[in-house]
């Protein structure tokens, strides 16, 4: 009796060799990076390895090396993508807004991103701003540009605006981490968050008081 080729579930077409649908997708650097981003939110930063990602893609580790040089190369590329995503997000939500309205919108979007993409957020905070990767350092600082632009509406510029943005980020990051670790499960975190952000905004306005 002659064996029949396996059929693809869509349209009953033969599927040579019984390959999984995941393996039928052509690999590319973008495909791999996008898969890594999805992987991060499910399994976390520490779980991301070449072999683990290859399994998700339905292939073998060596196949990925045709598109990424190493795990470090993949992780760096993922970080850069996350930084750019956050930059685009902050720019979009801050568009047409100023002062307290813009600060609250950006803070809420940042918090939402961290909760919806915990693995990606972890990647974003894995490297220091002044590390030994100039391109990543520049990209991270660029991500603060939308916030610094909003701070200009409070009369802040230059170093004062940069450090104010850094303080603002530190407050948001600390709050998000406390939420994500469950420390504030018994607290109305929405109310606390809004109050904290508004207090930060008030502090921005007071920074320029009494200056000529």
Coordinates of N, CA and C in Angstrom, one line a residue, residues 23 27 32 50 54 59-68:
X23 N 7.9 26.0 10.7 CA 9.2 25.8 9.9 C 9.0 26.3 8.5
X27 N 12.9 32.3 7.5 CA 13.6 33.0 8.5 C 14.2 34.3 8.0
X32 N 13.1 36.8 13.3 CA 13.8 36.3 14.5 C 13.6 37.3 15.6
X50 N 19.3 31.1 22.1 CA 19.2 30.7 20.7 C 18.4 29.5 20.5
X54 N 14.8 29.1 18.7 CA 14.7 28.2 17.6 C 13.6 27.2 17.7
X59 N 12.5 25.4 14.4 CA 13.7 25.0 13.6 C 14.8 24.7 14.6
X60 N 16.1 24.7 14.1 CA 17.2 24.3 15.0 C 18.1 25.6 15.2
X61 N 18.8 25.6 16.3 CA 19.6 26.8 16.6 C 20.6 27.2 15.5
X62 N 21.3 26.3 14.9 CA 22.2 26.8 13.8 C 21.6 27.6 12.7
X63 N 20.3 27.3 12.4 CA 19.6 28.1 11.4 C 19.5 29.6 11.7
X64 N 19.4 29.9 13.0 CA 19.3 31.3 13.4 C 20.6 32.0 13.2
X65 N 21.7 31.3 13.3 CA 23.0 32.0 13.1 C 23.3 32.5 11.7
X66 N 22.4 32.1 10.8 CA 22.5 32.7 9.4 C 22.0 34.1 9.4
X67 N 21.3 34.5 10.5 CA 20.7 35.9 10.5 C 21.2 36.7 11.7
X68 N 21.6 36.1 12.8 CA 22.1 36.8 14.0 C 23.5 36.2 14.3

